[in-house]
Tab-separated table of C-alpha atoms in Angstrom:
chain	number	residue	atom	x	y	z
D	1	MET	CA	149.836	-1.365	-21.425
D	2	LYS	CA	148.148	-4.393	-19.873
D	3	VAL	CA	150.215	-5.638	-16.985
D	4	LYS	CA	148.970	-7.422	-13.887
D	5	ALA	CA	150.656	-5.287	-11.262
D	6	THR	CA	151.507	-6.416	-7.762
D	7	ASP	CA	151.965	-3.972	-4.930
D	8	ILE	CA	155.534	-4.944	-4.080
D	9	GLY	CA	155.573	-2.355	-1.302
D	10	GLN	CA	153.057	-4.493	0.609
D	11	MET	CA	155.023	-7.734	0.214
D	12	ALA	CA	157.419	-9.047	2.814
D	13	SER	CA	161.052	-9.095	1.754
D	14	ALA	CA	162.993	-12.360	1.635
D	15	SER	CA	164.882	-11.390	4.795
D	16	ASP	CA	161.563	-10.692	6.570
D	17	VAL	CA	160.214	-14.117	5.633
D	18	ILE	CA	163.392	-15.867	6.777
D	19	PHE	CA	163.552	-13.825	9.981
D	20	ASP	CA	159.948	-14.663	10.908
D	21	ALA	CA	160.393	-18.356	10.119
D	22	LEU	CA	163.578	-18.669	12.180
D	23	ARG	CA	162.170	-16.600	15.062
D	24	GLN	CA	159.083	-18.794	15.294
D	25	ALA	CA	161.137	-21.984	15.057
D	26	ILE	CA	163.390	-20.811	17.897
D	27	ALA	CA	160.379	-19.757	20.009
D	28	LYS	CA	158.726	-23.162	19.549
D	29	GLY	CA	161.934	-25.018	20.321
D	30	ASP	CA	162.110	-26.520	16.830
D	31	ILE	CA	165.618	-25.084	16.643
D	32	ALA	CA	167.366	-25.978	19.882
D	33	GLU	CA	169.532	-23.682	21.982
D	34	GLY	CA	173.179	-24.032	21.035
D	35	GLN	CA	172.344	-25.110	17.490
D	36	THR	CA	174.349	-23.542	14.669
D	37	LEU	CA	172.395	-21.747	11.924
D	38	ARG	CA	174.383	-22.281	8.737
D	39	GLN	CA	173.831	-19.608	6.129
D	40	ASP	CA	174.323	-21.855	3.109
D	41	HIS	CA	171.852	-24.425	4.413
D	42	ILE	CA	169.199	-21.782	5.171
D	43	ALA	CA	169.750	-20.143	1.784
D	44	ARG	CA	169.095	-23.485	0.043
D	45	MET	CA	165.962	-24.048	2.155
D	46	PHE	CA	164.481	-20.727	1.030
D	47	ASN	CA	166.039	-20.764	-2.448
D	48	VAL	CA	167.734	-17.393	-1.964
D	49	SER	CA	171.238	-16.011	-1.849
D	50	ARG	CA	173.076	-15.627	1.452
D	51	ILE	CA	172.376	-11.881	1.581
D	52	PRO	CA	168.787	-12.045	2.962
D	53	VAL	CA	169.854	-14.887	5.270
D	54	ARG	CA	172.660	-12.741	6.661
D	55	GLU	CA	170.213	-9.842	7.143
D	56	ALA	CA	167.762	-12.100	8.992
D	57	LEU	CA	170.494	-13.478	11.255
D	58	THR	CA	171.657	-9.960	12.059
D	59	ARG	CA	168.127	-9.065	13.200
D	60	LEU	CA	167.917	-12.224	15.301
D	61	GLU	CA	171.231	-11.309	16.923
D	62	GLU	CA	169.936	-7.803	17.693
D	63	GLN	CA	167.017	-9.430	19.524
D	64	GLY	CA	169.347	-11.689	21.471
D	65	LEU	CA	168.057	-14.897	19.892
D	66	VAL	CA	171.361	-15.813	18.243
D	67	SER	CA	174.986	-14.901	18.817
D	68	THR	CA	177.947	-14.981	16.470
D	69	GLN	CA	180.707	-17.277	17.676
D	70	ARG	CA	184.186	-17.709	16.291
D	71	TYR	CA	184.530	-20.745	14.031
D	72	ARG	CA	180.818	-21.567	14.406
D	73	GLY	CA	178.962	-18.567	13.033
D	74	ALA	CA	175.402	-17.846	14.202
D	75	VAL	CA	174.339	-19.986	17.165
D	76	VAL	CA	170.990	-20.016	18.983
D	77	THR	CA	171.614	-18.449	22.382
D	78	THR	CA	171.282	-20.221	25.695
D	79	LEU	CA	169.994	-18.053	28.517
D	80	SER	CA	171.285	-18.508	32.045
D	81	THR	CA	168.793	-18.528	34.906
D	82	ASP	CA	170.082	-15.090	35.942
D	83	GLU	CA	169.342	-13.725	32.472
D	84	ILE	CA	165.879	-15.279	32.475
D	85	ARG	CA	165.162	-13.859	35.934
D	86	GLU	CA	166.200	-10.386	34.782
D	87	ILE	CA	163.902	-10.548	31.736
D	88	PHE	CA	160.957	-11.617	33.873
D	89	GLU	CA	161.655	-8.927	36.455
D	90	PHE	CA	161.703	-6.384	33.624
D	91	ARG	CA	158.381	-7.708	32.310
D	92	ALA	CA	156.909	-7.561	35.825
D	93	LEU	CA	157.776	-3.857	35.967
D	94	LEU	CA	156.569	-2.901	32.487
D	95	GLU	CA	153.530	-5.037	31.696
D	96	PRO	CA	151.418	-4.079	34.752
D	97	GLU	CA	152.003	-0.393	33.917
D	98	VAL	CA	150.927	-0.948	30.315
D	99	LEU	CA	147.803	-2.705	31.560
D	100	ARG	CA	147.010	0.230	33.863
D	101	TYR	CA	147.067	2.537	30.840
D	102	SER	CA	144.945	0.094	28.875
D	103	VAL	CA	142.134	-0.821	31.274
D	104	GLU	CA	140.355	2.535	31.211
D	105	ARG	CA	140.606	2.687	27.412
D	106	MET	CA	139.487	-0.862	26.588
D	107	SER	CA	136.529	-1.150	24.243
D	108	GLU	CA	133.922	-3.883	24.492
D	109	GLU	CA	135.343	-5.302	21.267
D	110	GLY	CA	138.778	-5.441	22.871
D	111	LEU	CA	137.436	-7.266	25.904
D	112	GLU	CA	135.600	-9.726	23.665
D	113	ALA	CA	138.853	-10.419	21.821
D	114	ALA	CA	140.608	-11.049	25.145
D	115	LYS	CA	137.839	-13.462	26.153
D	116	ARG	CA	138.253	-15.372	22.890
D	117	PHE	CA	142.014	-15.653	23.338
D	118	ALA	CA	141.624	-16.724	26.980
D	119	HIS	CA	139.162	-19.425	25.910
D	120	ALA	CA	141.365	-20.542	23.010
D	121	PHE	CA	144.380	-20.799	25.329
D	122	ALA	CA	142.412	-22.733	27.937
D	123	THR	CA	140.975	-25.248	25.457
D	124	GLU	CA	143.857	-25.713	22.998
D	125	THR	CA	145.210	-29.267	23.102
D	126	ASP	CA	148.144	-28.719	20.723
D	127	SER	CA	150.982	-27.472	22.917
D	128	SER	CA	152.772	-25.937	19.931
D	129	HIS	CA	150.113	-23.184	19.942
D	130	TRP	CA	150.197	-22.376	23.665
D	131	GLY	CA	152.975	-19.802	23.513
D	132	GLU	CA	151.368	-17.792	20.725
D	133	LEU	CA	147.902	-17.932	22.317
D	134	ASN	CA	149.357	-16.823	25.649
D	135	ARG	CA	151.000	-13.864	23.940
D	136	SER	CA	147.816	-13.032	22.018
D	137	PHE	CA	145.787	-12.990	25.236
D	138	HIS	CA	148.128	-10.562	26.973
D	139	TYR	CA	148.500	-8.361	23.905
D	140	SER	CA	144.737	-8.118	23.485
D	141	LEU	CA	144.668	-6.545	26.968
D	142	TYR	CA	147.614	-4.222	26.316
D	143	GLU	CA	146.687	-2.909	22.857
D	144	ALA	CA	144.394	-0.148	24.102
D	145	SER	CA	147.243	1.391	26.130
D	146	GLY	CA	148.378	3.532	23.210
D	147	ARG	CA	152.008	2.679	24.016
D	148	PRO	CA	153.472	1.098	20.848
D	149	TYR	CA	157.091	1.405	22.010
D	150	TYR	CA	156.255	-0.383	25.261
D	151	LEU	CA	154.521	-3.150	23.315
D	152	GLN	CA	157.493	-3.524	20.996
D	153	THR	CA	159.808	-3.824	23.992
D	154	ILE	CA	157.553	-6.410	25.645
D	155	SER	CA	157.469	-8.398	22.407
D	156	ALA	CA	161.273	-8.453	22.233
D	157	ALA	CA	161.462	-9.681	25.840
D	158	LEU	CA	158.934	-12.439	25.140
D	159	ASP	CA	160.854	-13.498	22.037
D	160	ARG	CA	163.865	-14.270	24.199
D	161	VAL	CA	162.032	-16.497	26.679
D	162	ASP	CA	159.194	-18.015	24.610
D	163	ARG	CA	160.968	-21.342	24.073
D	164	TYR	CA	161.556	-21.752	27.795
D	165	LEU	CA	157.995	-20.749	28.687
D	166	ARG	CA	156.556	-23.292	26.272
D	167	ALA	CA	158.659	-26.062	27.787
D	168	GLN	CA	157.553	-25.061	31.269
D	169	LEU	CA	153.866	-25.058	30.260
D	170	VAL	CA	154.178	-28.470	28.614
D	171	LEU	CA	156.255	-30.261	31.233
D	172	THR	CA	154.892	-28.796	34.499
D	173	ASP	CA	151.502	-27.787	35.888
D	174	GLY	CA	152.089	-24.307	34.467
D	175	MET	CA	149.208	-24.566	32.001
D	176	ALA	CA	146.529	-25.092	34.664
D	177	ARG	CA	147.922	-22.244	36.720
D	178	ALA	CA	148.095	-19.926	33.711
D	179	ARG	CA	144.433	-20.628	32.865
D	180	ARG	CA	143.322	-19.640	36.377
D	181	GLU	CA	145.462	-16.523	36.465
D	182	HIS	CA	144.354	-15.387	33.001
D	183	GLU	CA	140.750	-15.652	34.171
D	184	GLY	CA	141.476	-13.471	37.210
D	185	ILE	CA	143.263	-10.816	35.147
D	186	LEU	CA	140.451	-10.767	32.592
D	187	LEU	CA	137.737	-10.408	35.236
D	188	ALA	CA	139.602	-7.473	36.803
D	189	CYS	CA	139.765	-5.801	33.385
D	190	ILE	CA	136.041	-6.377	32.821
D	191	ARG	CA	135.375	-4.653	36.168
D	192	ARG	CA	137.708	-1.851	35.043
D	193	ASP	CA	139.796	-2.371	38.164
D	194	ALA	CA	143.168	-1.277	36.825
D	195	GLU	CA	145.025	-1.716	40.112
D	196	GLU	CA	143.878	-5.294	40.659
D	197	ALA	CA	144.534	-6.192	37.016
D	198	ALA	CA	148.053	-4.776	37.295
D	199	ALA	CA	148.745	-6.557	40.598
D	200	LEU	CA	147.492	-9.881	39.224
D	201	THR	CA	149.596	-9.465	36.094
D	202	ARG	CA	152.716	-8.788	38.139
D	203	ALA	CA	152.062	-11.856	40.323
D	204	HIS	CA	151.362	-13.920	37.195
D	205	ILE	CA	154.700	-12.992	35.600
D	206	LEU	CA	156.782	-13.429	38.755
D	207	GLY	CA	155.075	-16.720	39.573
D	208	ALA	CA	155.850	-18.027	36.084
D	209	CYS	CA	159.460	-16.923	36.591
D	210	VAL	CA	159.839	-18.909	39.822
D	211	SER	CA	158.253	-21.993	38.267
D	212	LEU	CA	160.343	-21.731	35.106
D	213	ILE	CA	163.663	-21.289	36.902
D	214	ASP	CA	162.884	-24.197	39.216
D	215	PHE	CA	162.073	-26.323	36.161
D	216	LEU	CA	165.268	-25.288	34.344
D	217	ASP	CA	167.454	-25.841	37.399
D	218	ARG	CA	166.137	-29.395	37.743
D	219	THR	CA	166.344	-30.288	34.046
D	220	ARG	CA	169.795	-28.765	33.568
D	221	ALA	CA	171.108	-30.513	36.695
D	222	THR	CA	169.790	-33.811	35.316
D	223	GLU	CA	171.441	-33.179	31.936
D	224	GLU	CA	174.773	-32.341	33.616
D	225	ALA	CA	174.580	-35.525	35.688
D	226	LYS	CA	174.002	-37.577	32.546
D	227	GLY	CA	176.792	-35.773	30.661
């Protein structure tokens, strides 16, 4: 029997495709906070039934990116400054520890990858790519830790604040500061100085938190004054 077979087991399901597309759109700010995600509209966009859309929205809700509201359905969440501060404080506890595990295990190939991501982040002119390149740089340093659950948890935390981080990088001097701090973290890793790399990472995360909350406080106060 001559049949051109496709390994369906290696293909993403419809709900996976929809989930990834919506997650990225939320992270980039293409779907604004407070916006309603209508199942019928999304189903028409992807030419599918509502079932995979509902599955994707359920996963987004589990990650805290959307919430189900009465009479409105799935709505992109808005994080308060207290919630954002808590997420950053959590990251500042976990990510330096992951980096400590990773530094002594990093291969030369891993360090070269981190250098490439640091350079790409520093030279990228399209702001829509900054968030993903920032994440790729940090992950390239964490991968050797051998802590997949930690990395999964860090990824979920970043998913919740990516859209705010991107806005802060674009609309403040956060990009220039991030470039400098990435360079310092990378150099500490190259020297295999786990303690300095961890300390710089913690300061990097907490500094971004202060800058982001200050930015949000000012922009939200302006919006309230206009409203």
